[in-house]
Amino acid sequence: EDKVVQSPLSLVVHEGDTVTLNCSYEVTNFRSLLWYKQEKKAPTFLFMLTSSGIEKKSGRLSSILDKKELFSILNITATQTGDSAIYLCAVGFNNAGNMLTFGGGTRLMVKP
Amino acid sequence: GAVVSQHPSWVICKSGTSVKIECRSLDFQATTMFWYRQFPKQSLMLMATSNEGSKATYEQGVEKDKFLINHASLTLSTLTVTSAHPEDSSFYICSARVGTGPFYGYTFGSGTRLTVV
C-alpha cells in the first residue's frame, strides 16, 4: 500500500528559528514529490522534486529529495509568524490518473 | 498561470438537501480533475478522480451514489453531495494537473466549505 508519512505532526517555534519538516514515502511508480503550504484555504504550491540530491530554494524555504532513502525535507530558515500553516507533502505517480497521495501534514506555529 | 475556479466558497444547507460544487479550469483544459475532502486539522483525502467524458473513479470507502461527480467537458467538473447530512460537513477541494511531460504541476481550486445543519 502506498504511504506518505510526515513528521512531526505539529511544531511550535519562535520567530527566527530554523525548522526542518520531514516527509517519507513508500510508493510504487514514484514520479515526483511536492510540497504545499496551506493556510486558511486551498494549498499553495511550494516545490516539486523529481531528482535526488538537487536542492530547490525559494527565499527562506528550501527542499531536497533523497530517492534512495525515500524521503524529503523542507527547511525554513529565520521563521516568521507568516510561516504558520500546515505544510503538506504529496507524492505523484506515473500512472494514467496522475493523482497525488498526501501525507498527514505538519502544523507549524511560529510565535512572535 | 493555470487557474481553477471553484464555487461556491462556502455553503450552508439543510440536512437532506443536495449541494453542487463546481470547478472550472479557466485557461487550460483539465482532462483529469481530482476531488479531495479535508477534515479540521487533517490532511487532504482523495475522494475520487474524474476524467472528462467517462465515469469517475472513487477511492475505497467513498460512496459514489452520495458524492456524484460529473466531468462533462474539459473545463468543468462538478461534485454533488446528495442528501447531505451533518457528517458531510467538511472542506472540499478540487485539483487539476497542469502541463505535460516531466514538468507538470497541480493547481487547486480555492475550496468549498460545506456546513450541513
GROMACS .gro file of C-alpha atoms in nm:
model
  229
    1GLU     CA    1   0.000   0.000   0.000
    2ASP     CA    2   0.133   0.342  -0.094
    3LYS     CA    3   0.217   0.554   0.207
    4VAL     CA    4   0.334   0.909   0.268
    5VAL     CA    5   0.427   0.999   0.625
    6GLN     CA    6   0.511   1.343   0.756
    7SER     CA    7   0.677   1.435   1.081
    8PRO     CA    8   0.645   1.598   1.318
    9LEU     CA    9   0.267   1.626   1.338
   10SER     CA   10   0.295   1.973   1.482
   11LEU     CA   11   0.565   2.213   1.580
   12VAL     CA   12   0.580   2.538   1.774
   13VAL     CA   13   0.882   2.763   1.734
   14HIS     CA   14   0.974   3.125   1.787
   15GLU     CA   15   1.041   3.379   1.519
   16GLY     CA   16   1.393   3.348   1.385
   17ASP     CA   17   1.421   2.976   1.447
   18THR     CA   18   1.502   2.730   1.170
   19VAL     CA   19   1.271   2.433   1.119
   20THR     CA   20   1.303   2.110   0.925
   21LEU     CA   21   0.994   1.922   0.818
   22ASN     CA   22   1.018   1.561   0.710
   23CYS     CA   23   0.835   1.355   0.454
   24SER     CA   24   0.900   0.987   0.392
   25TYR     CA   25   0.725   0.770   0.139
   26GLU     CA   26   0.677   0.413   0.032
   27VAL     CA   27   0.516   0.410  -0.308
   28THR     CA   28   0.529   0.227  -0.636
   29ASN     CA   29   0.574   0.419  -0.960
   30PHE     CA   30   0.712   0.727  -0.791
   31ARG     CA   31   0.726   1.027  -1.020
   32SER     CA   32   0.758   1.338  -0.808
   33LEU     CA   33   0.726   1.479  -0.458
   34LEU     CA   34   0.552   1.807  -0.398
   35TRP     CA   35   0.538   2.042  -0.101
   36TYR     CA   36   0.242   2.268  -0.033
   37LYS     CA   37   0.163   2.533   0.224
   38GLN     CA   38  -0.194   2.553   0.343
   39GLU     CA   39  -0.327   2.840   0.546
   40LYS     CA   40  -0.697   2.905   0.558
   41LYS     CA   41  -0.799   2.777   0.220
   42ALA     CA   42  -0.659   2.560  -0.056
   43PRO     CA   43  -0.293   2.458  -0.058
   44THR     CA   44  -0.042   2.674  -0.240
   45PHE     CA   45   0.241   2.513  -0.428
   46LEU     CA   46   0.594   2.540  -0.294
   47PHE     CA   47   0.822   2.290  -0.467
   48MET     CA   48   0.820   1.990  -0.694
   49LEU     CA   49   1.111   1.749  -0.667
   50THR     CA   50   1.189   1.474  -0.910
   51SER     CA   51   1.565   1.429  -0.889
   52SER     CA   52   1.767   1.317  -0.593
   53GLY     CA   53   2.016   1.547  -0.429
   54ILE     CA   54   1.919   1.869  -0.604
   55GLU     CA   55   1.810   2.138  -0.364
   56LYS     CA   56   1.528   2.366  -0.462
   57LYS     CA   57   1.526   2.705  -0.299
   58SER     CA   58   1.283   2.992  -0.275
   59GLY     CA   59   1.375   3.268  -0.034
   60ARG     CA   60   1.392   3.123   0.314
   61LEU     CA   61   1.246   2.791   0.206
   62SER     CA   62   1.442   2.505   0.058
   63SER     CA   63   1.377   2.140  -0.008
   64ILE     CA   64   1.569   1.834  -0.113
   65LEU     CA   65   1.477   1.481  -0.215
   66ASP     CA   66   1.660   1.156  -0.141
   67LYS     CA   67   1.520   0.888  -0.371
   68LYS     CA   68   1.745   0.620  -0.229
   69GLU     CA   69   1.628   0.668   0.127
   70LEU     CA   70   1.278   0.768   0.015
   71PHE     CA   71   1.238   1.097   0.194
   72SER     CA   72   1.236   1.469   0.151
   73ILE     CA   73   1.289   1.759   0.387
   74LEU     CA   74   1.155   2.111   0.380
   75ASN     CA   75   1.368   2.371   0.557
   76ILE     CA   76   1.251   2.710   0.665
   77THR     CA   77   1.514   2.948   0.800
   78ALA     CA   78   1.458   3.265   1.002
   79THR     CA   79   1.094   3.174   1.052
   80GLN     CA   80   0.828   3.444   1.066
   81THR     CA   81   0.476   3.440   1.206
   82GLY     CA   82   0.350   3.434   0.848
   83ASP     CA   83   0.506   3.091   0.806
   84SER     CA   84   0.246   2.948   1.043
   85ALA     CA   85   0.049   2.699   0.836
   86ILE     CA   86   0.000   2.334   0.760
   87TYR     CA   87   0.273   2.204   0.533
   88LEU     CA   88   0.165   1.919   0.311
   89CYS     CA   89   0.385   1.673   0.128
   90ALA     CA   90   0.238   1.481  -0.164
   91VAL     CA   91   0.369   1.215  -0.399
   92GLY     CA   92   0.273   1.199  -0.763
   93PHE     CA   93   0.269   0.874  -0.957
   94ASN     CA   94   0.348   0.754  -1.303
   95ASN     CA   95   0.000   0.641  -1.384
   96ALA     CA   96  -0.283   0.744  -1.605
   97GLY     CA   97  -0.474   0.902  -1.321
   98ASN     CA   98  -0.187   1.124  -1.212
   99MET     CA   99  -0.330   1.157  -0.867
  100LEU     CA  100  -0.149   1.281  -0.559
  101THR     CA  101  -0.124   1.096  -0.231
  102PHE     CA  102  -0.084   1.334   0.061
  103GLY     CA  103   0.095   1.290   0.387
  104GLY     CA  104  -0.081   1.383   0.708
  105GLY     CA  105   0.069   1.731   0.713
  106THR     CA  106   0.279   1.916   0.968
  107ARG     CA  107   0.116   2.203   1.153
  108LEU     CA  108   0.371   2.475   1.216
  109MET     CA  109   0.309   2.760   1.453
  110VAL     CA  110   0.560   3.043   1.473
  111LYS     CA  111   0.529   3.259   1.781
  112PRO     CA  112   0.647   3.619   1.790
  113GLY     CA  113  -0.088   3.080  -1.483
  114ALA     CA  114  -0.336   2.797  -1.479
  115VAL     CA  115  -0.631   2.871  -1.257
  116VAL     CA  116  -0.908   2.651  -1.126
  117SER     CA  117  -1.214   2.841  -1.017
  118GLN     CA  118  -1.422   2.667  -0.751
  119HIS     CA  119  -1.771   2.771  -0.645
  120PRO     CA  120  -1.928   2.825  -0.407
  121SER     CA  121  -1.666   2.919  -0.147
  122TRP     CA  122  -1.897   2.824   0.133
  123VAL     CA  123  -2.245   2.687   0.160
  124ILE     CA  124  -2.483   2.608   0.443
  125CYS     CA  125  -2.762   2.367   0.365
  126LYS     CA  126  -3.031   2.175   0.547
  127SER     CA  127  -2.996   1.807   0.615
  128GLY     CA  128  -3.145   1.600   0.335
  129THR     CA  129  -3.084   1.852   0.057
  130SER     CA  130  -2.825   1.826  -0.221
  131VAL     CA  131  -2.540   2.061  -0.288
  132LYS     CA  132  -2.344   2.104  -0.609
  133ILE     CA  133  -1.985   2.224  -0.616
  134GLU     CA  134  -1.830   2.337  -0.944
  135CYS     CA  135  -1.471   2.351  -1.055
  136ARG     CA  136  -1.376   2.522  -1.378
  137SER     CA  137  -1.034   2.537  -1.538
  138LEU     CA  138  -1.015   2.891  -1.667
  139ASP     CA  139  -0.726   2.897  -1.912
  140PHE     CA  140  -0.643   2.535  -1.974
  141GLN     CA  141  -0.813   2.205  -2.040
  142ALA     CA  142  -0.835   1.971  -1.745
  143THR     CA  143  -0.867   1.617  -1.872
  144THR     CA  144  -0.848   1.491  -1.517
  145MET     CA  145  -0.978   1.657  -1.203
  146PHE     CA  146  -0.926   1.532  -0.850
  147TRP     CA  147  -1.167   1.584  -0.564
  148TYR     CA  148  -1.037   1.600  -0.209
  149ARG     CA  149  -1.201   1.629   0.128
  150GLN     CA  150  -1.039   1.774   0.435
  151PHE     CA  151  -1.149   1.747   0.794
  152PRO     CA  152  -1.036   2.001   1.053
  153LYS     CA  153  -0.665   1.978   1.129
  154GLN     CA  154  -0.624   1.689   0.889
  155SER     CA  155  -0.461   1.642   0.552
  156LEU     CA  156  -0.637   1.614   0.222
  157MET     CA  157  -0.807   1.286   0.145
  158LEU     CA  158  -0.859   1.192  -0.216
  159MET     CA  159  -1.222   1.111  -0.278
  160ALA     CA  160  -1.230   1.049  -0.650
  161THR     CA  161  -1.066   1.111  -0.982
  162SER     CA  162  -1.287   1.245  -1.256
  163ASN     CA  163  -1.200   1.204  -1.621
  164GLU     CA  164  -1.365   1.404  -1.893
  165GLY     CA  165  -1.627   1.201  -2.073
  166SER     CA  166  -1.610   0.893  -1.853
  167LYS     CA  167  -1.718   0.773  -1.512
  168ALA     CA  168  -1.527   0.891  -1.209
  169THR     CA  169  -1.302   0.656  -1.016
  170TYR     CA  170  -1.381   0.657  -0.647
  171GLU     CA  171  -1.145   0.577  -0.365
  172GLN     CA  172  -1.225   0.297  -0.128
  173GLY     CA  173  -1.481   0.395   0.129
  174VAL     CA  174  -1.626   0.684  -0.071
  175GLU     CA  175  -1.992   0.636  -0.161
  176LYS     CA  176  -2.032   0.704  -0.530
  177ASP     CA  177  -2.411   0.738  -0.501
  178LYS     CA  178  -2.371   1.003  -0.237
  179PHE     CA  179  -2.090   1.202  -0.399
  180LEU     CA  180  -2.188   1.233  -0.762
  181ILE     CA  181  -1.913   1.353  -0.990
  182ASN     CA  182  -1.967   1.476  -1.341
  183HIS     CA  183  -1.693   1.582  -1.580
  184ALA     CA  184  -1.887   1.666  -1.891
  185SER     CA  185  -1.634   1.896  -2.052
  186LEU     CA  186  -1.262   1.965  -2.048
  187THR     CA  187  -1.316   2.275  -1.836
  188LEU     CA  188  -1.585   2.176  -1.589
  189SER     CA  189  -1.615   1.912  -1.320
  190THR     CA  190  -1.889   1.905  -1.058
  191LEU     CA  191  -1.931   1.730  -0.726
  192THR     CA  192  -2.284   1.690  -0.595
  193VAL     CA  193  -2.331   1.589  -0.234
  194THR     CA  194  -2.671   1.421  -0.235
  195SER     CA  195  -2.899   1.401   0.067
  196ALA     CA  196  -2.639   1.580   0.274
  197HIS     CA  197  -2.607   1.508   0.645
  198PRO     CA  198  -2.416   1.690   0.918
  199GLU     CA  199  -2.131   1.436   0.893
  200ASP     CA  200  -2.076   1.553   0.535
  201SER     CA  201  -1.979   1.894   0.665
  202SER     CA  202  -1.624   1.945   0.551
  203PHE     CA  203  -1.390   2.137   0.325
  204TYR     CA  204  -1.394   2.009  -0.034
  205ILE     CA  205  -1.116   2.097  -0.279
  206CYS     CA  206  -1.070   2.017  -0.644
  207SER     CA  207  -0.738   1.995  -0.820
  208ALA     CA  208  -0.622   1.957  -1.178
  209ARG     CA  209  -0.294   1.859  -1.331
  210VAL     CA  210  -0.136   2.130  -1.539
  211GLY     CA  211   0.124   2.074  -1.803
  212THR     CA  212   0.261   1.769  -1.975
  213GLY     CA  213   0.576   1.564  -1.982
  214PRO     CA  214   0.808   1.579  -1.683
  215PHE     CA  215   0.730   1.939  -1.596
  216TYR     CA  216   0.381   1.929  -1.466
  217GLY     CA  217   0.220   2.061  -1.154
  218TYR     CA  218  -0.112   2.066  -0.985
  219THR     CA  219  -0.336   2.360  -0.932
  220PHE     CA  220  -0.608   2.369  -0.670
  221GLY     CA  221  -0.942   2.537  -0.652
  222SER     CA  222  -0.995   2.768  -0.356
  223GLY     CA  223  -1.210   2.511  -0.179
  224THR     CA  224  -1.572   2.493  -0.064
  225ARG     CA  225  -1.664   2.484   0.300
  226LEU     CA  226  -1.986   2.287   0.337
  227THR     CA  227  -2.188   2.304   0.656
  228VAL     CA  228  -2.495   2.084   0.684
  229VAL     CA  229  -2.738   2.178   0.959
   0.00000   0.00000   0.00000
